[in-house]
Amino acid sequence: MTIKLDFEECLKDSPRFRASIELVEAEVSELETRLEKLLKLGTGLLESGRHYVAAGRAFIFGICDLARLGPPEPMMAECLEKFTSSLNQKLDSHAELLDATQHTLQQQIQTLVKEGLRGFRDARRDFWRGAESLETALTHNAEVPRRRAQEAEEAVAALKTARASYRGRALDYALQINVIEDKRKFDIMEFVLRLVEAQATHFQQGHEELSRLAQYRKELGGQLHQLVLNSAREKRDMEQRHVLLKQKELGGEEPEPSLREGPGGLVMEGHLFKRASNAFKTWSRRWFTIQSNQLVYQKKYKDPVTVVVDDLRLCTVKLCPDSERRFCFEVVSPSKSCLLQADSERLLQLWINAVQSGIATAFSQARLDDSPRGPGQGSGQLAMGSAATLACGGSTRGREPGGSRHVVAQVQSVDGNAQCCDCREPAPEWASINLGVTLCIQCSGIHRSLGVHFSKVRSLTLDSWEPELVKLMCELGNVVINQIYEARVEAMAVKKPGPSCSRQEKEAWIHAKYVEKKFLTKLPEIRGRREGRGTPRGHPPVAPKPRPRPGSLRSKPESSSDDLGSLHPGALLFRAAGHPPSLPTMADALAHGADVNWVNGGRENSTPLIQATAANSLLACEFLLQNGASVNQADNQGRGPLHHATILGHTGLACLFLKRGADLGAQDSEGRDPLTIAMETTNADIVTLLRLAKMREAEVAQGQAGDETYLDIFRDFSLMASDDPEKLSRRSQDLHTL
């Protein structure tokens, strides 16, 4: 609308004026329609905007609620706090923009519609009423006859009044039209200006808020990029582990019961079938756990545990060969017994060993602060044998194996053992007994996952420790073993993981170190490899050395001129096990792939274990046994390590071999078993040990638990072999001199 009415034209009431009036009225009507439409659109905009703000706040709450799932992560918590705060501020600014828009609509557009157009409408109504009255007066004045003078005068007076009223109303109408024209211009422009200013304020606040976070967003982008790279590496590692585990498990082997660290100590757990004690004797599969000196089970993870044995010290475990089902064993306590079934023979033995270990651990923990006691007293021949042994050897200190504080202090005092061998975390409380190193709990879990053929993990605080095993740990240690397995780390410029490194980094390091053996020094080119019974390929058999007299295989010092570097690992292991034995050299040979049961064809098919027996080295024998040496592998005379220990009168070694499962009935080429040889050599201590072992074997075969005399005497012999080995070199004539 761009029409401006002239007041003179208004007084003339010309057709041009009337045409302008009609045009103005049409435009004002259209303006009113559009303003009302704008108001409706503004109302819809405000409603949708408030819905948007409400949905945005709900969305932010959903982000925060998602972040609260799982353990808190500092970086994620900081990120969410900063960005949700920024989003909330932008939503607050958006709400302020909506309020400003609503206020502007009310102040400008709604006021224009309600007040400005209302005055126009009133003026228009009065104008057309005046125009109608004027038209009526003009018509009446024109129709009055000449002869009616009085009526004519009245008509003229009425016409004059109507014309004056019309002109006044026309002037008012013209004024309203001109006012509406001006008001329309500046009201609409002011509305748009205020709207733009509100928008500018809103976006300026958003810009300032985002600028404030610009540096943090840049840093976070870098961190996220690093996380993506780490995630890609972890994904690749997981895929590789998945492939390896999938290949490993394709045979459908049953899973081994897991061993993990729990709040109450070491935990052994796995599935077993349990026979109910009701009349139906039904079998149910349950998840059993050995922890905190108890045997418990549960059906589901959230179910309360049911205690089978409240105190492991009050129970015993035995096989059930008479049961209709296979792989059954029974846990018997004074109040009740529980018949259990494993899934295989291997798992059966694992569970029996686990329960027995739990019983031993319970006893050792209960006696940590007790005064030492001597061996238990049996009856009959057992008691006399024990008394004779103690009389001949003097009183032992009776120290129980496995005192945790003593073991930890003794093992950690070795150079390098105060830190984890693989990640250097201080005060490690785990160990690999076949490697002879100390480990932190995380590295010990990784070692356990490698398998016992690589590393046998034991707790320094939770497991029982034989004295010879403690001495073995003190003989080797982290420094000695790392000189072997990390010999080329510096030359290869490989970075060793630290305590704060991730499990994946430590796992990769341990796998490269012990499985792939990437950091070993390369042995010199070997003249030949072992073939057949220990003869290097391409070389004639080694000429046999002069044979010792029957029954007295003694280790002789090797010539110092021999080049040890030219020996292949098996021969090197055999040489290092001789007199005097060198445990670091033996560990080096095993690291380079030596067969622990290597056979020396030039020395009567002797093995490294027989060589260590001839040298009377308890530690060398223990080291070989822990690394998988066969305790029953015989030489070409049919004599195993126990035969040689008996012939040579090495009581401590005989005790060790018996504890490791040596065959009591094995006969040599002359048809003699170890007991026969011991009686011929009149070694009272070994005769006592072998007789006790025979009786124990018979008791186990009959399903009897037996008394503790056997274990007590073996414990005393183990302590004496470790602490006072010279007292075990006695013959029967020594007894008569006392």
XYZ file of C-alpha atoms in Angstrom:
738
model
C 0.000 0.000 0.000
C 1.605 3.201 -1.233
C -1.432 5.551 -1.529
C -1.527 8.891 0.276
C -4.931 10.739 0.199
C -5.146 14.481 -0.351
C -7.437 16.258 2.040
C -8.723 18.662 -0.722
C -9.784 15.691 -2.816
C -11.464 14.390 0.275
C -13.555 17.583 0.569
C -14.463 17.477 -3.128
C -15.639 13.860 -2.789
C -14.516 13.339 -6.376
C -14.698 9.984 -8.173
C -10.909 9.869 -7.964
C -11.170 10.085 -4.164
C -13.793 7.363 -4.068
C -11.636 5.150 -6.263
C -8.677 5.717 -3.982
C -10.834 4.838 -0.987
C -11.896 1.534 -2.554
C -8.282 0.684 -3.456
C -7.064 1.503 0.059
C -9.772 -0.593 1.670
C -8.843 -3.601 -0.485
C -5.169 -3.240 0.396
C -5.880 -2.778 4.109
C -8.052 -5.895 4.062
C -5.210 -7.839 2.416
C -2.740 -6.394 4.943
C -4.948 -7.514 7.802
C -5.200 -11.012 6.353
C -1.440 -11.291 5.964
C -0.733 -9.922 9.426
C -3.108 -12.447 10.976
C -1.405 -15.200 8.964
C 1.984 -13.970 10.200
C 0.726 -14.119 13.770
C -0.408 -17.721 13.287
C 2.928 -18.656 11.715
C 4.755 -16.958 14.575
C 2.702 -18.883 17.104
C 3.566 -22.138 15.318
C 7.238 -21.147 15.212
C 7.233 -20.478 18.947
C 5.524 -23.788 19.721
C 7.887 -25.817 17.534
C 10.859 -23.909 18.958
C 9.838 -24.729 22.510
C 9.342 -28.363 21.466
C 12.845 -28.277 19.992
C 14.304 -26.877 23.212
C 12.487 -29.500 25.288
C 13.634 -32.288 22.927
C 17.195 -30.916 23.040
C 17.230 -30.997 26.834
C 15.867 -34.552 26.772
C 18.546 -35.494 24.248
C 21.273 -34.057 26.500
C 19.869 -35.986 29.445
C 19.961 -39.143 27.305
C 23.651 -38.543 26.529
C 24.428 -38.096 30.231
C 22.388 -41.191 31.081
C 24.300 -43.216 28.477
C 27.610 -42.012 29.901
C 26.641 -43.265 33.359
C 26.553 -46.843 32.041
C 29.642 -48.803 33.088
C 32.681 -47.674 35.064
C 33.481 -43.941 34.877
C 36.157 -42.853 32.412
C 37.833 -39.493 33.186
C 38.270 -38.393 29.554
C 34.674 -39.221 28.635
C 33.358 -37.577 31.817
C 35.254 -34.346 31.050
C 34.125 -34.372 27.420
C 30.464 -34.878 28.319
C 30.567 -32.255 31.059
C 31.986 -29.597 28.738
C 29.805 -30.351 25.709
C 26.544 -30.920 27.543
C 27.132 -27.635 29.384
C 27.753 -25.930 26.043
C 24.637 -27.496 24.517
C 22.577 -26.425 27.518
C 23.815 -22.847 27.165
C 22.918 -22.836 23.468
C 19.465 -24.176 24.299
C 19.076 -21.446 26.921
C 20.058 -18.911 24.282
C 17.533 -20.458 21.886
C 14.829 -20.163 24.537
C 15.754 -16.481 24.960
C 15.473 -16.045 21.165
C 11.970 -17.535 21.247
C 10.959 -15.198 24.074
C 12.330 -12.207 22.139
C 10.460 -13.315 19.005
C 7.221 -13.662 20.941
C 7.677 -10.248 22.549
C 8.374 -8.631 19.161
C 5.307 -10.223 17.603
C 3.164 -8.945 20.441
C 4.694 -5.463 20.484
C 4.690 -4.816 16.735
C 2.458 -7.106 14.714
C -0.259 -7.868 17.242
C -0.440 -4.174 18.299
C -0.693 -3.151 14.646
C -3.570 -5.561 14.088
C -5.459 -4.806 17.294
C -4.927 -1.064 17.641
C -3.881 0.426 14.276
C -6.333 -1.494 12.136
C -9.114 -1.109 14.707
C -8.926 2.731 14.367
C -8.985 2.327 10.609
C -12.048 0.128 10.761
C -13.902 2.573 13.044
C -13.069 5.532 10.765
C -14.183 3.538 7.724
C -17.507 2.686 9.346
C -18.154 6.315 10.283
C -17.097 7.443 6.798
C -19.530 5.223 4.969
C -22.322 6.098 7.374
C -21.676 9.808 6.704
C -21.528 9.152 2.961
C -24.868 7.349 3.127
C -26.430 10.184 5.175
C -25.096 12.751 2.664
C -26.498 10.765 -0.254
C -29.877 10.609 1.440
C -29.827 14.354 2.187
C -28.849 15.164 -1.386
C -31.609 13.019 -2.785
C -34.229 14.496 -0.437
C -33.090 18.034 -1.225
C -33.369 17.390 -4.939
C -36.881 15.937 -4.672
C -38.514 18.856 -2.707
C -41.049 20.770 -4.988
C -40.883 24.519 -5.482
C -44.230 25.175 -3.907
C -43.091 23.754 -0.584
C -40.813 26.479 0.639
C -40.789 25.365 4.230
C -39.856 21.786 3.296
C -37.196 23.133 0.958
C -35.594 25.133 3.715
C -35.589 22.096 5.988
C -34.051 19.981 3.263
C -31.314 22.566 2.695
C -30.542 22.691 6.425
C -30.405 18.858 6.635
C -28.167 18.750 3.575
C -25.842 21.309 5.097
C -25.603 19.285 8.321
C -25.047 15.977 6.481
C -22.380 17.537 4.254
C -20.519 18.931 7.260
C -20.693 15.562 9.040
C -19.527 13.701 5.919
C -16.616 16.044 5.326
C -15.483 15.664 8.928
C -15.692 11.917 8.749
C -13.981 11.871 5.348
C -11.127 13.931 6.742
C -10.816 11.557 9.714
C -10.885 8.544 7.371
C -8.245 10.085 5.135
C -6.108 10.748 8.206
C -6.433 7.128 9.377
C -5.511 5.912 5.915
C -2.384 8.058 5.865
C -1.487 7.018 9.457
C -1.917 3.321 8.627
C 0.361 3.765 5.653
C 3.148 5.217 7.797
C 2.571 2.896 10.740
C 2.638 -0.145 8.507
C 6.058 0.828 7.251
C 7.876 1.438 10.497
C 6.072 -1.228 12.580
C 6.913 -4.011 10.161
C 10.469 -2.745 9.722
C 10.922 -2.449 13.492
C 9.564 -5.980 13.930
C 12.054 -7.368 11.423
C 14.895 -5.354 12.951
C 14.203 -6.591 16.472
C 13.871 -10.130 15.172
C 17.233 -9.884 13.420
C 18.836 -8.392 16.524
C 17.510 -11.286 18.642
C 18.866 -13.738 16.070
C 22.221 -11.937 16.072
C 22.398 -12.095 19.864
C 21.566 -15.822 19.800
C 24.162 -16.716 17.213
C 26.769 -14.413 18.769
C 26.373 -16.254 22.084
C 26.696 -19.589 20.296
C 29.818 -18.400 18.505
C 31.378 -17.214 21.753
C 30.550 -20.518 23.450
C 32.046 -22.569 20.623
C 35.104 -20.301 20.494
C 35.631 -20.917 24.196
C 35.743 -24.673 23.478
C 37.857 -24.377 20.313
C 41.149 -25.360 21.948
C 39.555 -28.203 23.876
C 37.845 -29.462 20.717
C 41.175 -29.456 18.922
C 42.888 -31.389 21.741
C 39.977 -33.810 21.972
C 40.152 -34.419 18.239
C 43.790 -35.446 18.595
C 42.986 -37.731 21.518
C 40.126 -39.320 19.613
C 42.395 -39.905 16.641
C 44.849 -41.697 18.935
C 41.997 -43.704 20.456
C 40.882 -44.762 16.980
C 44.409 -45.950 16.197
C 44.624 -47.808 19.528
C 41.212 -49.323 18.923
C 42.324 -50.513 15.497
C 45.391 -52.137 17.054
C 43.280 -53.755 19.778
C 40.819 -54.975 17.174
C 43.670 -56.505 15.176
C 45.101 -58.131 18.313
C 41.681 -59.453 19.312
C 41.130 -60.852 15.829
C 44.497 -62.592 15.977
C 43.754 -63.985 19.452
C 40.307 -65.018 18.212
C 41.838 -66.934 15.307
C 44.422 -68.579 17.565
C 41.863 -69.536 20.205
C 39.465 -70.766 17.533
C 42.164 -72.943 16.022
C 43.148 -74.144 19.468
C 39.601 -75.019 20.474
C 38.588 -76.736 17.232
C 39.363 -80.063 18.843
C 36.445 -79.615 21.252
C 38.610 -80.020 24.332
C 36.862 -79.383 27.610
C 37.798 -76.086 29.283
C 40.058 -76.235 32.288
C 38.759 -74.874 35.582
C 39.842 -71.270 35.886
C 42.258 -69.944 38.461
C 42.009 -66.267 39.310
C 42.683 -63.770 42.062
C 39.619 -62.994 44.172
C 38.901 -60.724 47.158
C 39.224 -63.675 49.508
C 42.354 -65.139 47.979
C 43.067 -67.485 45.087
C 39.888 -68.828 43.465
C 39.445 -72.144 41.623
C 36.157 -72.476 39.755
C 34.422 -74.587 37.123
C 31.388 -76.774 36.378
C 30.755 -80.089 38.141
C 27.813 -82.450 38.437
C 26.532 -82.824 42.001
C 24.416 -85.687 43.281
C 21.515 -84.594 45.456
C 21.161 -86.003 48.939
C 17.434 -86.696 48.509
C 15.874 -90.051 47.861
C 15.958 -89.647 44.077
C 19.752 -89.053 43.991
C 19.366 -86.728 41.027
C 22.409 -85.113 39.383
C 22.568 -81.389 38.677
C 25.250 -79.302 36.965
C 26.464 -76.452 39.165
C 29.252 -73.867 39.181
C 31.693 -74.805 41.965
C 34.257 -72.488 43.544
C 37.143 -73.062 45.952
C 37.914 -69.829 47.761
C 38.400 -68.415 51.242
C 38.942 -71.891 52.752
C 35.519 -73.070 51.514
C 33.962 -75.183 48.755
C 30.755 -73.554 47.486
C 28.486 -73.731 44.445
C 25.674 -71.808 42.773
C 23.279 -72.359 39.883
C 23.216 -68.839 38.453
C 25.577 -65.942 38.912
C 23.187 -63.873 41.036
C 22.014 -66.817 43.135
C 23.295 -67.014 46.717
C 26.120 -69.526 47.108
C 25.547 -72.837 48.835
C 28.380 -73.932 51.109
C 29.434 -77.556 50.662
C 32.415 -77.443 53.029
C 32.616 -74.594 55.505
C 36.241 -75.281 56.460
C 38.529 -77.189 54.093
C 40.704 -78.280 57.015
C 37.835 -80.483 58.214
C 37.407 -82.447 54.987
C 39.172 -84.888 52.713
C 38.761 -85.836 49.078
C 38.850 -89.298 47.543
C 38.074 -91.096 44.304
C 34.875 -93.097 43.905
C 35.768 -96.072 41.689
C 32.590 -97.917 42.730
C 30.236 -95.229 41.457
C 28.066 -96.055 38.445
C 29.144 -92.827 36.808
C 32.653 -92.077 35.526
C 34.992 -89.391 36.795
C 33.418 -89.218 40.265
C 35.048 -88.107 43.493
C 33.762 -87.420 46.979
C 34.422 -84.566 49.380
C 33.913 -85.881 52.907
C 33.549 -83.719 56.011
C 32.489 -84.645 59.577
C 28.917 -83.486 58.997
C 28.240 -84.655 55.436
C 29.697 -85.920 52.199
C 29.184 -84.642 48.665
C 29.516 -86.814 45.550
C 30.736 -84.848 42.536
C 31.446 -85.694 38.900
C 33.863 -84.037 36.456
C 33.590 -84.091 32.673
C 36.784 -86.067 32.021
C 39.607 -87.923 33.707
C 41.884 -84.921 33.315
C 39.399 -82.550 34.938
C 38.826 -85.119 37.680
C 42.514 -85.061 38.577
C 42.608 -81.267 38.370
C 39.714 -80.922 40.795
C 41.138 -83.459 43.241
C 44.474 -81.652 43.170
C 42.689 -78.331 43.617
C 40.788 -79.524 46.693
C 43.943 -81.044 48.162
C 45.826 -77.798 47.478
C 43.009 -75.858 49.125
C 43.250 -78.080 52.197
C 47.034 -77.629 52.343
C 46.724 -73.865 51.889
C 44.105 -73.687 54.636
C 46.408 -75.511 57.033
C 49.468 -73.410 56.109
C 47.545 -70.148 56.537
C 46.183 -71.297 59.876
C 49.694 -72.175 61.101
C 51.538 -69.082 59.898
C 51.866 -67.682 63.408
C 51.973 -71.011 65.236
C 55.173 -72.465 66.649
C 56.792 -75.150 64.462
C 55.995 -78.735 65.238
C 57.901 -81.933 64.643
C 56.708 -84.805 62.509
C 53.493 -86.530 63.526
C 53.734 -89.851 65.352
C 52.402 -92.967 63.716
C 52.274 -96.493 65.020
C 54.318 -99.689 64.608
C 57.025 -99.709 62.013
C 56.168 -96.209 60.777
C 56.807 -94.651 64.162
C 60.076 -96.551 64.604
C 61.265 -95.535 61.135
C 60.463 -91.890 61.868
C 62.166 -92.027 65.253
C 65.246 -93.666 63.776
C 65.434 -91.024 61.107
C 65.241 -88.196 63.596
C 67.744 -89.882 65.881
C 70.220 -90.320 63.072
C 69.823 -86.877 61.599
C 69.333 -84.833 64.724
C 66.299 -82.663 65.285
C 64.993 -80.721 62.312
C 63.602 -77.285 62.670
C 60.195 -78.541 61.674
C 59.546 -75.476 59.527
C 56.361 -75.823 57.540
C 56.785 -75.224 53.817
C 54.871 -72.265 52.484
C 55.113 -69.677 55.254
C 54.010 -66.785 53.071
C 55.849 -63.952 54.779
C 59.096 -65.903 54.902
C 58.801 -66.959 51.248
C 57.981 -63.447 50.008
C 60.857 -61.874 51.943
C 63.331 -64.553 50.869
C 62.402 -64.567 47.175
C 62.057 -60.791 46.822
C 65.463 -60.264 48.455
C 67.170 -61.768 45.390
C 68.693 -59.161 43.085
C 66.003 -57.914 40.665
C 63.151 -59.871 42.265
C 61.704 -56.826 44.058
C 60.183 -55.832 40.695
C 58.104 -57.792 38.197
C 60.386 -59.549 35.713
C 58.344 -58.345 32.718
C 56.860 -54.918 33.597
C 58.939 -53.846 36.641
C 55.940 -53.311 38.922
C 57.251 -53.215 42.509
C 56.580 -55.867 45.188
C 55.451 -58.750 42.940
C 53.642 -61.535 44.795
C 53.523 -64.153 42.028
C 56.213 -66.325 40.493
C 56.929 -68.628 37.555
C 58.492 -71.646 39.227
C 59.924 -73.249 36.090
C 61.484 -69.976 34.909
C 62.509 -68.809 38.393
C 61.185 -65.226 38.137
C 58.773 -63.036 40.115
C 55.684 -61.524 38.504
C 52.957 -59.009 39.252
C 49.368 -60.279 39.283
C 48.580 -59.036 35.735
C 51.707 -60.530 34.192
C 51.098 -63.756 36.117
C 47.677 -64.035 34.460
C 49.294 -63.589 31.044
C 51.938 -66.214 31.904
C 49.191 -68.610 32.982
C 47.445 -68.137 29.622
C 50.630 -69.273 27.800
C 50.254 -72.781 29.246
C 52.308 -74.732 31.768
C 54.740 -75.836 29.064
C 55.917 -72.206 28.993
C 55.318 -70.973 32.528
C 54.032 -72.489 35.781
C 52.560 -69.729 37.909
C 52.327 -69.868 41.694
C 51.434 -67.309 44.361
C 54.142 -66.331 46.842
C 51.508 -65.586 49.472
C 48.650 -68.026 48.818
C 50.338 -71.289 47.800
C 52.493 -73.670 49.819
C 56.200 -73.721 48.915
C 58.589 -76.628 49.301
C 61.998 -75.576 50.624
C 63.817 -76.809 47.526
C 61.523 -74.711 45.344
C 62.226 -71.592 47.406
C 65.967 -72.197 47.057
C 65.546 -72.688 43.314
C 63.805 -69.304 43.057
C 66.657 -67.696 44.994
C 69.269 -69.389 42.778
C 67.821 -67.973 39.547
C 65.873 -64.723 39.764
C 64.857 -61.941 37.403
C 68.335 -60.629 36.639
C 69.684 -64.048 35.592
C 66.664 -64.960 33.455
C 66.408 -61.533 31.820
C 70.061 -61.764 30.812
C 68.945 -64.769 28.760
C 65.486 -63.822 27.481
C 66.221 -60.089 27.026
C 69.791 -60.381 25.797
C 69.181 -58.457 22.565
C 66.568 -55.944 23.746
C 68.954 -52.997 23.778
C 70.517 -53.954 20.456
C 67.066 -54.242 18.869
C 65.962 -50.924 20.452
C 62.802 -52.539 21.777
C 60.943 -50.713 24.544
C 60.061 -52.847 27.551
C 56.562 -52.224 28.980
C 56.182 -50.464 32.311
C 53.714 -50.961 35.179
C 51.250 -48.450 33.697
C 51.132 -50.048 30.245
C 47.980 -51.782 29.047
C 47.428 -55.509 29.339
C 47.642 -55.819 25.554
C 51.132 -54.289 25.518
C 52.315 -56.561 28.322
C 50.758 -59.592 26.646
C 52.516 -58.817 23.344
C 55.837 -58.378 25.172
C 55.526 -61.618 27.151
C 54.507 -63.586 24.057
C 57.468 -62.197 22.086
C 59.839 -62.843 24.986
C 58.936 -66.391 26.049
C 56.987 -67.911 23.141
C 58.590 -66.341 20.058
C 61.912 -65.837 21.923
C 62.738 -62.803 19.827
C 65.337 -61.392 22.177
C 67.579 -64.426 22.716
C 71.154 -64.311 21.539
C 71.723 -66.626 18.623
C 73.731 -69.734 19.455
C 76.814 -70.344 17.285
C 76.339 -72.659 14.323
C 76.145 -76.139 15.776
C 78.248 -78.898 14.357
C 75.255 -81.171 14.114
C 71.779 -81.641 15.442
C 70.607 -84.356 17.773
C 69.561 -87.452 15.961
C 68.286 -90.714 17.355
C 69.789 -91.183 20.795
C 71.739 -87.943 20.973
C 74.271 -88.386 18.159
C 74.857 -85.236 16.017
C 73.819 -85.758 12.424
C 76.726 -86.336 10.070
C 79.156 -87.312 12.830
C 80.043 -90.696 14.226
C 78.721 -91.543 17.653
C 80.691 -90.095 20.532
C 83.092 -92.670 21.873
C 81.805 -93.909 25.205
C 83.832 -92.871 28.175
C 85.095 -95.486 30.620
C 82.112 -96.951 32.382
C 81.961 -96.547 36.143
C 81.690 -99.574 38.272
C 78.137 -100.978 38.496
C 75.976 -99.197 40.986
C 78.044 -96.061 41.282
C 77.461 -93.727 38.358
C 79.399 -90.621 39.413
C 79.527 -87.289 37.630
C 83.036 -86.368 36.509
C 84.228 -82.874 35.729
C 84.297 -82.226 32.019
C 87.426 -80.950 30.317
C 87.649 -77.210 30.520
C 88.958 -77.120 26.971
C 85.601 -78.221 25.557
C 83.901 -75.500 23.581
C 80.426 -75.177 25.136
C 79.348 -72.823 22.351
C 79.695 -75.655 19.829
C 77.248 -77.901 21.660
C 73.669 -78.144 20.566
C 71.102 -77.153 23.266
C 70.438 -80.721 24.449
C 74.118 -81.488 24.954
C 74.604 -78.102 26.590
C 71.801 -78.851 29.033
C 73.325 -82.231 29.824
C 76.776 -80.707 30.353
C 75.420 -77.897 32.566
C 73.542 -80.414 34.752
C 76.814 -82.173 35.654
C 79.241 -81.459 38.457
C 79.189 -78.654 39.344
C 75.756 -77.807 37.863
C 75.104 -74.342 36.423
C 71.437 -73.357 36.601
C 71.843 -70.226 34.432
C 73.466 -72.309 31.682
C 70.688 -74.886 32.003
C 68.093 -72.122 31.712
C 69.919 -70.768 28.655
C 69.924 -74.205 27.013
C 66.194 -74.665 27.666
C 65.489 -71.180 26.302
C 67.243 -72.185 23.073
C 65.043 -75.239 22.672
C 66.909 -77.979 24.525
C 64.910 -81.175 25.056
C 64.707 -81.563 28.821
C 64.718 -85.346 28.348
C 67.642 -85.336 25.889
C 69.494 -88.665 25.777
C 73.289 -88.812 25.706
C 74.208 -91.883 23.673
C 77.828 -91.585 24.727
C 76.973 -91.711 28.437
C 74.827 -94.860 28.668
C 71.755 -93.008 27.415
C 71.759 -90.818 30.503
C 69.413 -87.840 30.672
C 70.117 -84.395 32.157
C 68.088 -85.448 35.234
C 70.308 -88.520 35.753
C 73.365 -86.302 35.252
C 72.088 -83.875 37.923
C 71.378 -86.860 40.207
C 74.962 -88.039 39.827
C 76.089 -84.527 40.819
C 73.799 -84.720 43.892
C 72.262 -81.343 42.980
C 68.832 -80.935 44.523
C 68.305 -77.601 42.793
C 69.325 -78.857 39.340
C 66.959 -81.831 39.690
C 64.121 -79.598 40.890
C 64.731 -77.194 37.989
C 64.611 -80.002 35.439
C 61.482 -81.529 36.983
C 59.710 -78.178 36.987
C 60.544 -77.864 33.289
C 59.016 -81.213 32.379
C 61.803 -83.745 32.908
C 60.515 -87.312 33.189
C 61.197 -88.723 36.640
C 60.994 -92.281 35.289
C 63.117 -92.119 32.110
C 65.811 -94.791 32.415
C 69.280 -95.214 30.952
C 70.463 -98.249 28.951
C 70.724 -100.263 32.201
C 67.048 -99.638 32.975
C 67.872 -97.302 35.865
C 65.900 -94.129 36.357
C 66.774 -91.145 38.569
C 65.390 -92.898 41.686
C 67.656 -95.935 41.058
C 70.719 -93.703 40.799
C 69.772 -91.656 43.862
C 69.390 -94.905 45.809
C 72.685 -96.352 44.561
C 74.577 -93.164 45.377
C 72.853 -92.718 48.744
C 71.366 -89.308 47.887
C 68.448 -89.375 50.336
C 67.273 -85.847 49.564
C 67.028 -86.601 45.851
C 65.236 -89.877 46.536
C 62.725 -87.950 48.623
C 62.284 -85.414 45.787
C 61.736 -88.108 43.140
C 59.223 -89.923 45.338
C 57.280 -86.697 45.808
C 57.307 -86.187 42.029
C 55.790 -89.617 41.346
C 58.759 -91.910 40.710
C 57.813 -95.510 39.908
C 58.596 -97.662 42.973
C 58.269 -100.885 41.028
C 60.574 -100.039 38.113
C 63.343 -102.627 37.728
C 66.746 -102.232 36.168
C 68.403 -104.649 33.761
C 69.383 -106.835 36.755
C 65.764 -107.064 37.969
C 66.214 -104.848 41.029
C 63.760 -102.163 42.122
C 64.859 -99.113 44.175
C 63.904 -100.715 47.525
C 66.029 -103.787 46.770
C 68.960 -101.578 45.846
C 68.505 -99.497 49.004
C 68.516 -102.601 51.210
C 71.655 -103.830 49.470
C 73.420 -100.524 50.039
C 72.141 -100.494 53.659
C 70.950 -96.872 53.430
C 68.558 -96.632 56.392
C 67.022 -93.299 55.438
C 66.217 -94.288 51.861
C 64.916 -97.685 53.009
C 62.569 -95.877 55.418
C 61.384 -93.521 52.678
C 60.789 -96.276 50.142
C 58.926 -98.450 52.648
C 56.733 -95.537 53.619
C 56.084 -94.796 49.939
C 55.164 -98.460 49.332
C 52.728 -98.436 52.248
C 51.256 -95.136 51.121
C 50.831 -96.506 47.597
C 48.984 -99.520 48.963
C 46.709 -97.327 51.090
C 45.809 -95.119 48.130
C 45.103 -98.178 45.976
C 42.646 -99.359 48.663
C 40.989 -95.939 48.809
C 42.319 -95.145 52.304
C 43.447 -91.677 53.299
C 46.110 -92.919 55.765
C 47.614 -90.888 58.593
C 49.934 -87.871 58.382
C 53.139 -89.680 59.323
C 54.118 -90.166 55.698
C 53.709 -86.470 54.905
C 55.463 -85.418 58.117
C 58.532 -87.562 57.445
C 58.749 -86.438 53.827
C 58.438 -82.842 55.024
C 61.334 -83.367 57.421
C 63.489 -84.994 54.743
C 62.709 -82.121 52.353
C 63.727 -79.553 54.945
C 66.899 -81.453 55.803
C 67.799 -81.963 52.123
C 67.425 -78.241 51.597
C 69.068 -76.947 54.790
C 71.455 -79.724 56.014
C 72.116 -82.089 53.071
C 75.232 -83.548 54.680
C 73.106 -85.152 57.411
C 71.368 -87.318 54.807
C 74.536 -89.098 53.643
C 74.294 -91.874 56.234
C 74.585 -95.648 56.059
C 73.303 -98.228 58.539
C 76.683 -98.400 60.262
C 76.277 -94.718 61.130
C 73.265 -95.637 63.247
C 75.289 -97.975 65.455
C 77.867 -95.293 66.259
C 75.271 -93.059 67.908
